[in-house]
mmCIF file with all atom_site columns, C-alpha atoms in Angstrom:
data_model
loop_
_atom_site.group_PDB
_atom_site.id
_atom_site.type_symbol
_atom_site.label_atom_id
_atom_site.label_alt_id
_atom_site.label_comp_id
_atom_site.label_asym_id
_atom_site.label_entity_id
_atom_site.label_seq_id
_atom_site.pdbx_PDB_ins_code
_atom_site.Cartn_x
_atom_site.Cartn_y
_atom_site.Cartn_z
_atom_site.occupancy
_atom_site.B_iso_or_equiv
_atom_site.pdbx_formal_charge
_atom_site.auth_seq_id
_atom_site.auth_comp_id
_atom_site.auth_asym_id
_atom_site.auth_atom_id
_atom_site.pdbx_PDB_model_num
ATOM 1   C CA . ASP G 1 1   ? 3.200   12.953 94.377 1.00 60.00 ? 1090 ASP G CA 1
ATOM 2   C CA . ALA G 1 2   ? 5.694   15.391 92.911 1.00 79.00 ? 1091 ALA G CA 1
ATOM 3   C CA . GLY G 1 3   ? 4.600   17.403 89.924 1.00 93.00 ? 1092 GLY G CA 1
ATOM 4   C CA . VAL G 1 4   ? 6.659   18.202 86.859 1.00 96.00 ? 1093 VAL G CA 1
ATOM 5   C CA . THR G 1 5   ? 10.086  19.462 87.823 1.00 97.00 ? 1094 THR G CA 1
ATOM 6   C CA . GLN G 1 6   ? 12.419  21.594 85.742 1.00 98.00 ? 1095 GLN G CA 1
ATOM 7   C CA . SER G 1 7   ? 15.966  22.806 86.178 1.00 97.00 ? 1096 SER G CA 1
ATOM 8   C CA . PRO G 1 8   ? 17.429  25.314 86.361 1.00 97.00 ? 1097 PRO G CA 1
ATOM 9   C CA . THR G 1 9   ? 14.787  27.880 87.331 1.00 96.00 ? 1098 THR G CA 1
ATOM 10  C CA . HIS G 1 10  ? 16.716  30.813 85.917 1.00 96.00 ? 1099 HIS G CA 1
ATOM 11  C CA . LEU G 1 11  ? 19.585  31.032 83.471 1.00 96.00 ? 1100 LEU G CA 1
ATOM 12  C CA . ILE G 1 12  ? 21.550  33.880 81.919 1.00 98.00 ? 1101 ILE G CA 1
ATOM 13  C CA . LYS G 1 13  ? 23.556  33.165 78.778 1.00 98.00 ? 1102 LYS G CA 1
ATOM 14  C CA . THR G 1 14  ? 25.442  35.156 76.182 1.00 98.00 ? 1103 THR G CA 1
ATOM 15  C CA . ARG G 1 15  ? 24.622  35.201 72.481 1.00 98.00 ? 1104 ARG G CA 1
ATOM 16  C CA . GLY G 1 16  ? 26.205  32.287 70.657 1.00 98.00 ? 1105 GLY G CA 1
ATOM 17  C CA . GLN G 1 17  ? 26.365  30.039 73.706 1.00 98.00 ? 1106 GLN G CA 1
ATOM 18  C CA . HIS G 1 18  ? 24.631  26.712 74.182 1.00 98.00 ? 1107 HIS G CA 1
ATOM 19  C CA . VAL G 1 19  ? 22.063  25.832 76.848 1.00 98.00 ? 1108 VAL G CA 1
ATOM 20  C CA . THR G 1 20  ? 20.558  22.585 78.193 1.00 98.00 ? 1109 THR G CA 1
ATOM 21  C CA . LEU G 1 21  ? 17.280  22.588 80.080 1.00 98.00 ? 1110 LEU G CA 1
ATOM 22  C CA . ARG G 1 22  ? 16.011  19.584 82.010 1.00 98.00 ? 1111 ARG G CA 1
ATOM 23  C CA . CYS G 1 23  ? 12.598  18.215 82.874 1.00 98.00 ? 1112 CYS G CA 1
ATOM 24  C CA . SER G 1 24  ? 11.238  15.328 84.914 1.00 97.00 ? 1113 SER G CA 1
ATOM 25  C CA . PRO G 1 25  ? 7.596   14.374 84.278 1.00 95.00 ? 1114 PRO G CA 1
ATOM 26  C CA . ILE G 1 26  ? 4.936   13.412 86.777 1.00 93.00 ? 1115 ILE G CA 1
ATOM 27  C CA . SER G 1 27  ? 5.416   9.843  87.964 1.00 92.00 ? 1116 SER G CA 1
ATOM 28  C CA . GLY G 1 28  ? 3.610   7.509  85.561 1.00 89.00 ? 1117 GLY G CA 1
ATOM 29  C CA . HIS G 1 29  ? 3.567   10.008 82.719 1.00 90.00 ? 1118 HIS G CA 1
ATOM 30  C CA . LYS G 1 30  ? 5.461   8.915  79.630 1.00 90.00 ? 1119 LYS G CA 1
ATOM 31  C CA . SER G 1 31  ? 5.038   11.894 77.334 1.00 90.00 ? 1120 SER G CA 1
ATOM 32  C CA . VAL G 1 32  ? 6.897   15.181 77.620 1.00 92.00 ? 1121 VAL G CA 1
ATOM 33  C CA . SER G 1 33  ? 6.349   18.343 75.599 1.00 93.00 ? 1122 SER G CA 1
ATOM 34  C CA . TRP G 1 34  ? 8.418   21.508 75.461 1.00 96.00 ? 1123 TRP G CA 1
ATOM 35  C CA . TYR G 1 35  ? 7.047   25.006 74.932 1.00 97.00 ? 1124 TYR G CA 1
ATOM 36  C CA . GLN G 1 36  ? 8.519   28.467 74.574 1.00 98.00 ? 1125 GLN G CA 1
ATOM 37  C CA . GLN G 1 37  ? 6.571   31.344 76.069 1.00 97.00 ? 1126 GLN G CA 1
ATOM 38  C CA . VAL G 1 38  ? 7.586   34.874 75.218 1.00 96.00 ? 1127 VAL G CA 1
ATOM 39  C CA . LEU G 1 39  ? 6.266   37.600 77.516 1.00 91.00 ? 1128 LEU G CA 1
ATOM 40  C CA . GLY G 1 40  ? 2.703   38.532 76.660 1.00 89.00 ? 1129 GLY G CA 1
ATOM 41  C CA . GLN G 1 41  ? 2.082   35.518 74.412 1.00 93.00 ? 1130 GLN G CA 1
ATOM 42  C CA . GLY G 1 42  ? 0.750   32.021 74.826 1.00 95.00 ? 1131 GLY G CA 1
ATOM 43  C CA . PRO G 1 43  ? 3.113   29.028 74.914 1.00 96.00 ? 1132 PRO G CA 1
ATOM 44  C CA . GLN G 1 44  ? 4.452   27.943 71.510 1.00 95.00 ? 1133 GLN G CA 1
ATOM 45  C CA . PHE G 1 45  ? 4.979   24.217 70.923 1.00 93.00 ? 1134 PHE G CA 1
ATOM 46  C CA . ILE G 1 46  ? 8.569   23.114 70.337 1.00 95.00 ? 1135 ILE G CA 1
ATOM 47  C CA . PHE G 1 47  ? 8.712   19.306 70.726 1.00 92.00 ? 1136 PHE G CA 1
ATOM 48  C CA . GLN G 1 48  ? 6.765   16.336 72.005 1.00 91.00 ? 1137 GLN G CA 1
ATOM 49  C CA . TYR G 1 49  ? 8.414   13.067 73.031 1.00 92.00 ? 1138 TYR G CA 1
ATOM 50  C CA . TYR G 1 50  ? 6.863   9.759  73.943 1.00 88.00 ? 1139 TYR G CA 1
ATOM 51  C CA . GLU G 1 51  ? 8.777   6.588  74.777 1.00 86.00 ? 1140 GLU G CA 1
ATOM 52  C CA . LYS G 1 52  ? 12.024  8.307  73.766 1.00 89.00 ? 1141 LYS G CA 1
ATOM 53  C CA . GLU G 1 53  ? 10.767  9.070  70.271 1.00 91.00 ? 1142 GLU G CA 1
ATOM 54  C CA . GLU G 1 54  ? 9.936   12.455 68.821 1.00 91.00 ? 1143 GLU G CA 1
ATOM 55  C CA . ARG G 1 55  ? 6.187   12.633 68.220 1.00 87.00 ? 1144 ARG G CA 1
ATOM 56  C CA . GLY G 1 56  ? 5.911   16.221 67.095 1.00 87.00 ? 1145 GLY G CA 1
ATOM 57  C CA . ARG G 1 57  ? 7.971   19.265 66.250 1.00 91.00 ? 1146 ARG G CA 1
ATOM 58  C CA . GLY G 1 58  ? 6.903   22.874 66.107 1.00 91.00 ? 1147 GLY G CA 1
ATOM 59  C CA . ASN G 1 59  ? 8.130   25.619 63.820 1.00 92.00 ? 1148 ASN G CA 1
ATOM 60  C CA . PHE G 1 60  ? 11.504  26.174 65.451 1.00 96.00 ? 1149 PHE G CA 1
ATOM 61  C CA . PRO G 1 61  ? 14.969  26.203 63.814 1.00 97.00 ? 1150 PRO G CA 1
ATOM 62  C CA . ASP G 1 62  ? 17.358  23.258 63.951 1.00 96.00 ? 1151 ASP G CA 1
ATOM 63  C CA . ARG G 1 63  ? 19.256  25.037 66.718 1.00 98.00 ? 1152 ARG G CA 1
ATOM 64  C CA . PHE G 1 64  ? 16.600  23.526 68.980 1.00 98.00 ? 1153 PHE G CA 1
ATOM 65  C CA . SER G 1 65  ? 16.853  19.836 69.784 1.00 97.00 ? 1154 SER G CA 1
ATOM 66  C CA . ALA G 1 66  ? 15.592  17.535 72.488 1.00 97.00 ? 1155 ALA G CA 1
ATOM 67  C CA . ARG G 1 67  ? 15.705  13.998 73.711 1.00 97.00 ? 1156 ARG G CA 1
ATOM 68  C CA . GLN G 1 68  ? 13.918  11.760 76.192 1.00 97.00 ? 1157 GLN G CA 1
ATOM 69  C CA . PHE G 1 69  ? 15.623  9.253  78.445 1.00 96.00 ? 1158 PHE G CA 1
ATOM 70  C CA . PRO G 1 70  ? 14.508  5.751  79.532 1.00 95.00 ? 1159 PRO G CA 1
ATOM 71  C CA . ASN G 1 71  ? 13.196  7.184  82.821 1.00 94.00 ? 1160 ASN G CA 1
ATOM 72  C CA . TYR G 1 72  ? 11.030  9.591  80.719 1.00 95.00 ? 1161 TYR G CA 1
ATOM 73  C CA . SER G 1 73  ? 12.946  12.692 81.771 1.00 97.00 ? 1162 SER G CA 1
ATOM 74  C CA . SER G 1 74  ? 13.882  15.024 78.977 1.00 97.00 ? 1163 SER G CA 1
ATOM 75  C CA . GLU G 1 75  ? 16.417  17.613 77.891 1.00 98.00 ? 1164 GLU G CA 1
ATOM 76  C CA . LEU G 1 76  ? 15.957  20.591 75.593 1.00 98.00 ? 1165 LEU G CA 1
ATOM 77  C CA . ASN G 1 77  ? 19.097  21.900 73.935 1.00 98.00 ? 1166 ASN G CA 1
ATOM 78  C CA . VAL G 1 78  ? 19.471  25.226 72.194 1.00 98.00 ? 1167 VAL G CA 1
ATOM 79  C CA . ASN G 1 79  ? 22.624  26.044 70.241 1.00 97.00 ? 1168 ASN G CA 1
ATOM 80  C CA . ALA G 1 80  ? 23.965  29.390 69.036 1.00 98.00 ? 1169 ALA G CA 1
ATOM 81  C CA . LEU G 1 81  ? 21.685  31.383 71.299 1.00 98.00 ? 1170 LEU G CA 1
ATOM 82  C CA . LEU G 1 82  ? 20.080  34.543 69.964 1.00 98.00 ? 1171 LEU G CA 1
ATOM 83  C CA . LEU G 1 83  ? 18.606  37.438 71.887 1.00 97.00 ? 1172 LEU G CA 1
ATOM 84  C CA . GLY G 1 84  ? 15.188  36.325 70.655 1.00 96.00 ? 1173 GLY G CA 1
ATOM 85  C CA . ASP G 1 85  ? 15.543  33.018 72.476 1.00 98.00 ? 1174 ASP G CA 1
ATOM 86  C CA . SER G 1 86  ? 14.980  34.835 75.755 1.00 97.00 ? 1175 SER G CA 1
ATOM 87  C CA . ALA G 1 87  ? 11.762  33.361 77.104 1.00 97.00 ? 1176 ALA G CA 1
ATOM 88  C CA . LEU G 1 88  ? 10.151  31.086 79.659 1.00 97.00 ? 1177 LEU G CA 1
ATOM 89  C CA . TYR G 1 89  ? 10.701  27.476 78.619 1.00 98.00 ? 1178 TYR G CA 1
ATOM 90  C CA . LEU G 1 90  ? 7.966   25.178 79.827 1.00 98.00 ? 1179 LEU G CA 1
ATOM 91  C CA . CYS G 1 91  ? 7.892   21.437 80.077 1.00 97.00 ? 1180 CYS G CA 1
ATOM 92  C CA . ALA G 1 92  ? 4.562   19.627 80.232 1.00 94.00 ? 1181 ALA G CA 1
ATOM 93  C CA . SER G 1 93  ? 3.896   15.981 80.926 1.00 92.00 ? 1182 SER G CA 1
ATOM 94  C CA . SER G 1 94  ? 0.966   13.775 80.036 1.00 87.00 ? 1183 SER G CA 1
ATOM 95  C CA . SER G 1 95  ? 0.172   10.086 80.258 1.00 82.00 ? 1184 SER G CA 1
ATOM 96  C CA . ALA G 1 96  ? 0.581   7.687  77.339 1.00 67.00 ? 1185 ALA G CA 1
ATOM 97  C CA . PRO G 1 97  ? -1.484  8.649  74.283 1.00 62.00 ? 1186 PRO G CA 1
ATOM 98  C CA . GLY G 1 98  ? -4.482  6.615  73.278 1.00 55.00 ? 1187 GLY G CA 1
ATOM 99  C CA . THR G 1 99  ? -7.358  8.013  75.271 1.00 57.00 ? 1188 THR G CA 1
ATOM 100 C CA . LEU G 1 100 ? -8.923  11.423 75.471 1.00 58.00 ? 1189 LEU G CA 1
ATOM 101 C CA . SER G 1 101 ? -7.788  11.958 79.041 1.00 58.00 ? 1190 SER G CA 1
ATOM 102 C CA . SER G 1 102 ? -4.176  11.338 78.087 1.00 60.00 ? 1191 SER G CA 1
ATOM 103 C CA . TYR G 1 103 ? -4.035  14.732 76.433 1.00 68.00 ? 1192 TYR G CA 1
ATOM 104 C CA . GLU G 1 104 ? -4.349  16.582 79.697 1.00 80.00 ? 1193 GLU G CA 1
ATOM 105 C CA . GLN G 1 105 ? -1.027  18.281 80.083 1.00 86.00 ? 1194 GLN G CA 1
ATOM 106 C CA . TYR G 1 106 ? 0.471   19.501 83.322 1.00 91.00 ? 1195 TYR G CA 1
ATOM 107 C CA . PHE G 1 107 ? 3.187   22.115 83.278 1.00 94.00 ? 1196 PHE G CA 1
ATOM 108 C CA . GLY G 1 108 ? 6.336   22.429 85.306 1.00 96.00 ? 1197 GLY G CA 1
ATOM 109 C CA . PRO G 1 109 ? 7.432   25.732 86.856 1.00 96.00 ? 1198 PRO G CA 1
ATOM 110 C CA . GLY G 1 110 ? 9.496   26.632 83.797 1.00 97.00 ? 1199 GLY G CA 1
ATOM 111 C CA . THR G 1 111 ? 13.027  27.831 83.166 1.00 97.00 ? 1200 THR G CA 1
ATOM 112 C CA . ARG G 1 112 ? 13.470  31.554 82.617 1.00 97.00 ? 1201 ARG G CA 1
ATOM 113 C CA . LEU G 1 113 ? 16.238  31.986 80.021 1.00 98.00 ? 1202 LEU G CA 1
ATOM 114 C CA . THR G 1 114 ? 17.774  35.392 79.443 1.00 97.00 ? 1203 THR G CA 1
ATOM 115 C CA . VAL G 1 115 ? 20.189  35.846 76.538 1.00 98.00 ? 1204 VAL G CA 1
ATOM 116 C CA . THR G 1 116 ? 22.382  38.943 76.663 1.00 97.00 ? 1205 THR G CA 1
ATOM 117 C CA . GLN E 2 1   ? -1.964  27.388 60.090 1.00 67.00 ? 1177 GLN E CA 1
ATOM 118 C CA . LYS E 2 2   ? -3.933  26.333 63.112 1.00 73.00 ? 1178 LYS E CA 1
ATOM 119 C CA . GLU E 2 3   ? -4.935  29.328 65.189 1.00 90.00 ? 1179 GLU E CA 1
ATOM 120 C CA . VAL E 2 4   ? -6.562  29.980 68.512 1.00 95.00 ? 1180 VAL E CA 1
ATOM 121 C CA . GLU E 2 5   ? -7.835  33.471 69.192 1.00 95.00 ? 1181 GLU E CA 1
ATOM 122 C CA . GLN E 2 6   ? -8.715  35.166 72.442 1.00 95.00 ? 1182 GLN E CA 1
ATOM 123 C CA . ASN E 2 7   ? -9.492  38.715 73.426 1.00 86.00 ? 1183 ASN E CA 1
ATOM 124 C CA . SER E 2 8   ? -6.295  39.896 75.122 1.00 80.00 ? 1184 SER E CA 1
ATOM 125 C CA . GLY E 2 9   ? -8.199  42.082 77.583 1.00 83.00 ? 1185 GLY E CA 1
ATOM 126 C CA . PRO E 2 10  ? -7.808  43.176 80.210 1.00 91.00 ? 1186 PRO E CA 1
ATOM 127 C CA . LEU E 2 11  ? -11.261 42.074 81.243 1.00 95.00 ? 1187 LEU E CA 1
ATOM 128 C CA . SER E 2 12  ? -12.262 43.771 84.456 1.00 96.00 ? 1188 SER E CA 1
ATOM 129 C CA . VAL E 2 13  ? -15.157 42.500 86.592 1.00 97.00 ? 1189 VAL E CA 1
ATOM 130 C CA . PRO E 2 14  ? -16.242 43.401 90.129 1.00 97.00 ? 1190 PRO E CA 1
ATOM 131 C CA . GLU E 2 15  ? -15.845 40.867 92.908 1.00 97.00 ? 1191 GLU E CA 1
ATOM 132 C CA . GLY E 2 16  ? -18.786 38.462 92.999 1.00 97.00 ? 1192 GLY E CA 1
ATOM 133 C CA . ALA E 2 17  ? -19.689 38.941 89.325 1.00 97.00 ? 1193 ALA E CA 1
ATOM 134 C CA . ILE E 2 18  ? -19.522 36.397 86.505 1.00 97.00 ? 1194 ILE E CA 1
ATOM 135 C CA . ALA E 2 19  ? -16.448 36.584 84.286 1.00 97.00 ? 1195 ALA E CA 1
ATOM 136 C CA . SER E 2 20  ? -16.890 35.318 80.730 1.00 97.00 ? 1196 SER E CA 1
ATOM 137 C CA . LEU E 2 21  ? -13.817 34.371 78.712 1.00 97.00 ? 1197 LEU E CA 1
ATOM 138 C CA . ASN E 2 22  ? -14.058 33.448 75.055 1.00 96.00 ? 1198 ASN E CA 1
ATOM 139 C CA . CYS E 2 23  ? -11.945 31.524 72.574 1.00 96.00 ? 1199 CYS E CA 1
ATOM 140 C CA . THR E 2 24  ? -12.286 30.624 68.894 1.00 96.00 ? 1200 THR E CA 1
ATOM 141 C CA . TYR E 2 25  ? -10.231 28.119 66.936 1.00 95.00 ? 1201 TYR E CA 1
ATOM 142 C CA . SER E 2 26  ? -9.600  27.506 63.262 1.00 93.00 ? 1202 SER E CA 1
ATOM 143 C CA . ASP E 2 27  ? -8.939  23.742 63.072 1.00 88.00 ? 1203 ASP E CA 1
ATOM 144 C CA . ARG E 2 28  ? -12.243 21.882 62.691 1.00 88.00 ? 1204 ARG E CA 1
ATOM 145 C CA . GLY E 2 29  ? -10.432 18.663 63.549 1.00 85.00 ? 1205 GLY E CA 1
ATOM 146 C CA . SER E 2 30  ? -9.744  19.832 67.090 1.00 87.00 ? 1206 SER E CA 1
ATOM 147 C CA . GLN E 2 31  ? -11.067 17.327 69.590 1.00 85.00 ? 1207 GLN E CA 1
ATOM 148 C CA . SER E 2 32  ? -10.093 18.480 73.049 1.00 89.00 ? 1208 SER E CA 1
ATOM 149 C CA . PHE E 2 33  ? -10.160 21.905 74.620 1.00 93.00 ? 1209 PHE E CA 1
ATOM 150 C CA . PHE E 2 34  ? -8.414  23.174 77.693 1.00 94.00 ? 1210 PHE E CA 1
ATOM 151 C CA . TRP E 2 35  ? -8.404  26.230 79.927 1.00 96.00 ? 1211 TRP E CA 1
ATOM 152 C CA . TYR E 2 36  ? -5.283  27.142 81.841 1.00 96.00 ? 1212 TYR E CA 1
ATOM 153 C CA . ARG E 2 37  ? -4.787  29.866 84.414 1.00 97.00 ? 1213 ARG E CA 1
ATOM 154 C CA . GLN E 2 38  ? -1.422  31.608 84.577 1.00 97.00 ? 1214 GLN E CA 1
ATOM 155 C CA . TYR E 2 39  ? -0.440  33.969 87.336 1.00 96.00 ? 1215 TYR E CA 1
ATOM 156 C CA . SER E 2 40  ? 2.231   36.525 86.545 1.00 93.00 ? 1216 SER E CA 1
ATOM 157 C CA . GLY E 2 41  ? 5.669   34.922 86.567 1.00 90.00 ? 1217 GLY E CA 1
ATOM 158 C CA . LYS E 2 42  ? 4.258   31.420 87.055 1.00 94.00 ? 1218 LYS E CA 1
ATOM 159 C CA . SER E 2 43  ? 3.583   28.475 84.756 1.00 95.00 ? 1219 SER E CA 1
ATOM 160 C CA . PRO E 2 44  ? 0.116   27.619 83.393 1.00 96.00 ? 1220 PRO E CA 1
ATOM 161 C CA . GLU E 2 45  ? -2.177  25.632 85.683 1.00 95.00 ? 1221 GLU E CA 1
ATOM 162 C CA . LEU E 2 46  ? -4.854  23.363 84.194 1.00 92.00 ? 1222 LEU E CA 1
ATOM 163 C CA . ILE E 2 47  ? -8.338  24.474 85.265 1.00 94.00 ? 1223 ILE E CA 1
ATOM 164 C CA . MET E 2 48  ? -10.703 22.535 83.041 1.00 92.00 ? 1224 MET E CA 1
ATOM 165 C CA . PHE E 2 49  ? -10.946 20.477 79.899 1.00 91.00 ? 1225 PHE E CA 1
ATOM 166 C CA . ILE E 2 50  ? -13.907 19.670 77.696 1.00 93.00 ? 1226 ILE E CA 1
ATOM 167 C CA . TYR E 2 51  ? -14.344 17.246 74.823 1.00 88.00 ? 1227 TYR E CA 1
ATOM 168 C CA . SER E 2 52  ? -18.066 17.222 74.040 1.00 88.00 ? 1228 SER E CA 1
ATOM 169 C CA . ASN E 2 53  ? -20.459 19.910 72.923 1.00 91.00 ? 1229 ASN E CA 1
ATOM 170 C CA . GLY E 2 54  ? -22.340 21.565 75.747 1.00 93.00 ? 1230 GLY E CA 1
ATOM 171 C CA . ASP E 2 55  ? -21.445 22.644 79.243 1.00 94.00 ? 1231 ASP E CA 1
ATOM 172 C CA . LYS E 2 56  ? -19.130 21.171 81.841 1.00 94.00 ? 1232 LYS E CA 1
ATOM 173 C CA . GLU E 2 57  ? -19.197 22.494 85.395 1.00 96.00 ? 1233 GLU E CA 1
ATOM 174 C CA . ASP E 2 58  ? -16.524 22.226 88.080 1.00 95.00 ? 1234 ASP E CA 1
ATOM 175 C CA . GLY E 2 59  ? -17.154 24.313 91.162 1.00 96.00 ? 1235 GLY E CA 1
ATOM 176 C CA . ARG E 2 60  ? -17.266 27.985 90.187 1.00 97.00 ? 1236 ARG E CA 1
ATOM 177 C CA . PHE E 2 61  ? -16.040 27.211 86.676 1.00 97.00 ? 1237 PHE E CA 1
ATOM 178 C CA . THR E 2 62  ? -18.130 26.248 83.646 1.00 97.00 ? 1238 THR E CA 1
ATOM 179 C CA . ALA E 2 63  ? -16.638 25.425 80.259 1.00 97.00 ? 1239 ALA E CA 1
ATOM 180 C CA . GLN E 2 64  ? -18.880 25.657 77.206 1.00 97.00 ? 1240 GLN E CA 1
ATOM 181 C CA . LEU E 2 65  ? -18.098 24.111 73.825 1.00 96.00 ? 1241 LEU E CA 1
ATOM 182 C CA . ASN E 2 66  ? -19.766 24.633 70.462 1.00 95.00 ? 1242 ASN E CA 1
ATOM 183 C CA . LYS E 2 67  ? -17.879 22.717 67.793 1.00 93.00 ? 1243 LYS E CA 1
ATOM 184 C CA . ALA E 2 68  ? -20.150 23.884 64.973 1.00 94.00 ? 1244 ALA E CA 1
ATOM 185 C CA . SER E 2 69  ? -19.237 27.494 65.776 1.00 94.00 ? 1245 SER E CA 1
ATOM 186 C CA . GLN E 2 70  ? -15.650 26.562 66.708 1.00 95.00 ? 1246 GLN E CA 1
ATOM 187 C CA . TYR E 2 71  ? -16.109 28.369 69.973 1.00 95.00 ? 1247 TYR E CA 1
ATOM 188 C CA . VAL E 2 72  ? -15.215 27.547 73.553 1.00 97.00 ? 1248 VAL E CA 1
ATOM 189 C CA . SER E 2 73  ? -15.784 29.688 76.614 1.00 97.00 ? 1249 SER E CA 1
ATOM 190 C CA . LEU E 2 74  ? -15.059 29.711 80.332 1.00 97.00 ? 1250 LEU E CA 1
ATOM 191 C CA . LEU E 2 75  ? -17.424 31.214 82.879 1.00 97.00 ? 1251 LEU E CA 1
ATOM 192 C CA . ILE E 2 76  ? -16.202 32.023 86.374 1.00 98.00 ? 1252 ILE E CA 1
ATOM 193 C CA . ARG E 2 77  ? -19.007 32.567 88.861 1.00 98.00 ? 1253 ARG E CA 1
ATOM 194 C CA . ASP E 2 78  ? -18.638 34.583 92.065 1.00 98.00 ? 1254 ASP E CA 1
ATOM 195 C CA . SER E 2 79  ? -15.314 35.984 90.829 1.00 97.00 ? 1255 SER E CA 1
ATOM 196 C CA . GLN E 2 80  ? -12.689 36.589 93.492 1.00 97.00 ? 1256 GLN E CA 1
ATOM 197 C CA . PRO E 2 81  ? -9.615  38.852 93.442 1.00 96.00 ? 1257 PRO E CA 1
ATOM 198 C CA . SER E 2 82  ? -7.544  35.648 93.542 1.00 96.00 ? 1258 SER E CA 1
ATOM 199 C CA . ASP E 2 83  ? -8.983  34.792 90.103 1.00 97.00 ? 1259 ASP E CA 1
ATOM 200 C CA . SER E 2 84  ? -7.051  37.727 88.628 1.00 97.00 ? 1260 SER E CA 1
ATOM 201 C CA . ALA E 2 85  ? -4.671  36.102 86.155 1.00 97.00 ? 1261 ALA E CA 1
ATOM 202 C CA . THR E 2 86  ? -4.194  35.377 82.460 1.00 97.00 ? 1262 THR E CA 1
ATOM 203 C CA . TYR E 2 87  ? -6.447  32.633 81.127 1.00 97.00 ? 1263 TYR E CA 1
ATOM 204 C CA . LEU E 2 88  ? -5.100  30.557 78.258 1.00 97.00 ? 1264 LEU E CA 1
ATOM 205 C CA . CYS E 2 89  ? -7.255  28.564 75.876 1.00 96.00 ? 1265 CYS E CA 1
ATOM 206 C CA . ALA E 2 90  ? -5.611  25.531 74.235 1.00 94.00 ? 1266 ALA E CA 1
ATOM 207 C CA . VAL E 2 91  ? -6.862  23.059 71.637 1.00 92.00 ? 1267 VAL E CA 1
ATOM 208 C CA . ASN E 2 92  ? -5.560  19.637 70.674 1.00 85.00 ? 1268 ASN E CA 1
ATOM 209 C CA . ASN E 2 93  ? -6.242  17.193 67.873 1.00 74.00 ? 1269 ASN E CA 1
ATOM 210 C CA . TYR E 2 94  ? -5.626  13.674 69.172 1.00 67.00 ? 1270 TYR E CA 1
ATOM 211 C CA . GLY E 2 95  ? -1.926  13.380 69.732 1.00 61.00 ? 1271 GLY E CA 1
ATOM 212 C CA . GLN E 2 96  ? -0.925  16.434 67.825 1.00 66.00 ? 1272 GLN E CA 1
ATOM 213 C CA . ASN E 2 97  ? 0.604   19.374 69.561 1.00 77.00 ? 1273 ASN E CA 1
ATOM 214 C CA . PHE E 2 98  ? -1.408  21.757 71.675 1.00 85.00 ? 1274 PHE E CA 1
ATOM 215 C CA . VAL E 2 99  ? -2.083  25.153 70.143 1.00 91.00 ? 1275 VAL E CA 1
ATOM 216 C CA . PHE E 2 100 ? -2.482  27.947 72.660 1.00 94.00 ? 1276 PHE E CA 1
ATOM 217 C CA . GLY E 2 101 ? -4.200  31.270 72.313 1.00 95.00 ? 1277 GLY E CA 1
ATOM 218 C CA . PRO E 2 102 ? -2.481  34.470 73.450 1.00 95.00 ? 1278 PRO E CA 1
ATOM 219 C CA . GLY E 2 103 ? -4.459  34.538 76.689 1.00 96.00 ? 1279 GLY E CA 1
ATOM 220 C CA . THR E 2 104 ? -6.965  36.936 78.240 1.00 96.00 ? 1280 THR E CA 1
ATOM 221 C CA . ARG E 2 105 ? -5.983  38.999 81.260 1.00 96.00 ? 1281 ARG E CA 1
ATOM 222 C CA . LEU E 2 106 ? -8.699  39.007 83.898 1.00 97.00 ? 1282 LEU E CA 1
ATOM 223 C CA . SER E 2 107 ? -8.790  41.557 86.692 1.00 96.00 ? 1283 SER E CA 1
ATOM 224 C CA . VAL E 2 108 ? -11.308 41.066 89.520 1.00 97.00 ? 1284 VAL E CA 1
ATOM 225 C CA . LEU E 2 109 ? -11.799 44.308 91.384 1.00 95.00 ? 1285 LEU E CA 1
ATOM 226 C CA . PRO E 2 110 ? -12.495 44.170 95.157 1.00 93.00 ? 1286 PRO E CA 1
#
């Protein structure tokens, strides 16, 4: 079975531009979470989606938005890019919530975003 | 503010030794605890998870949880150079977002 997939793998953008990152979860997983990881730090939670609804939001500005589609894939959008948005953006999938084991998250390879 | 703390390292151990990685967390409501391994330039890989107080063993890895002390650890026996990576501790409170620590860099010396 394929793991979590993300696209693109690398991206270079200019300040002020907009970016869309994409994620497909593990087959059978219905929950997708997005994280930002700056070099030398642990991942920081941005959003969690389950069944197309936002289940959680981290401490990120409104320039960050996301959505989940009926096939459980997800997009993360970032508007008005700043230099500080340069990071590795990680998508993680997990099965439907309700049991302890459903909180095991599996990460995709990430998208490396560089803002110049 | 929920926090997870780890010693950033680097922690250096000789090949074949036991590596001990530690993590403390601030949210007493945390229910599930995870260890991820992250190689440089790669995404985190789930190694182990633990929900109950005590020890959980999986091959060369043992996770230890003490909820009263808000402490979780990971022991790696017979450390190999391929274990050299950053180890991330993460905690979760039933359906809420995962909170990650900053990670501990482990270096296993041949």
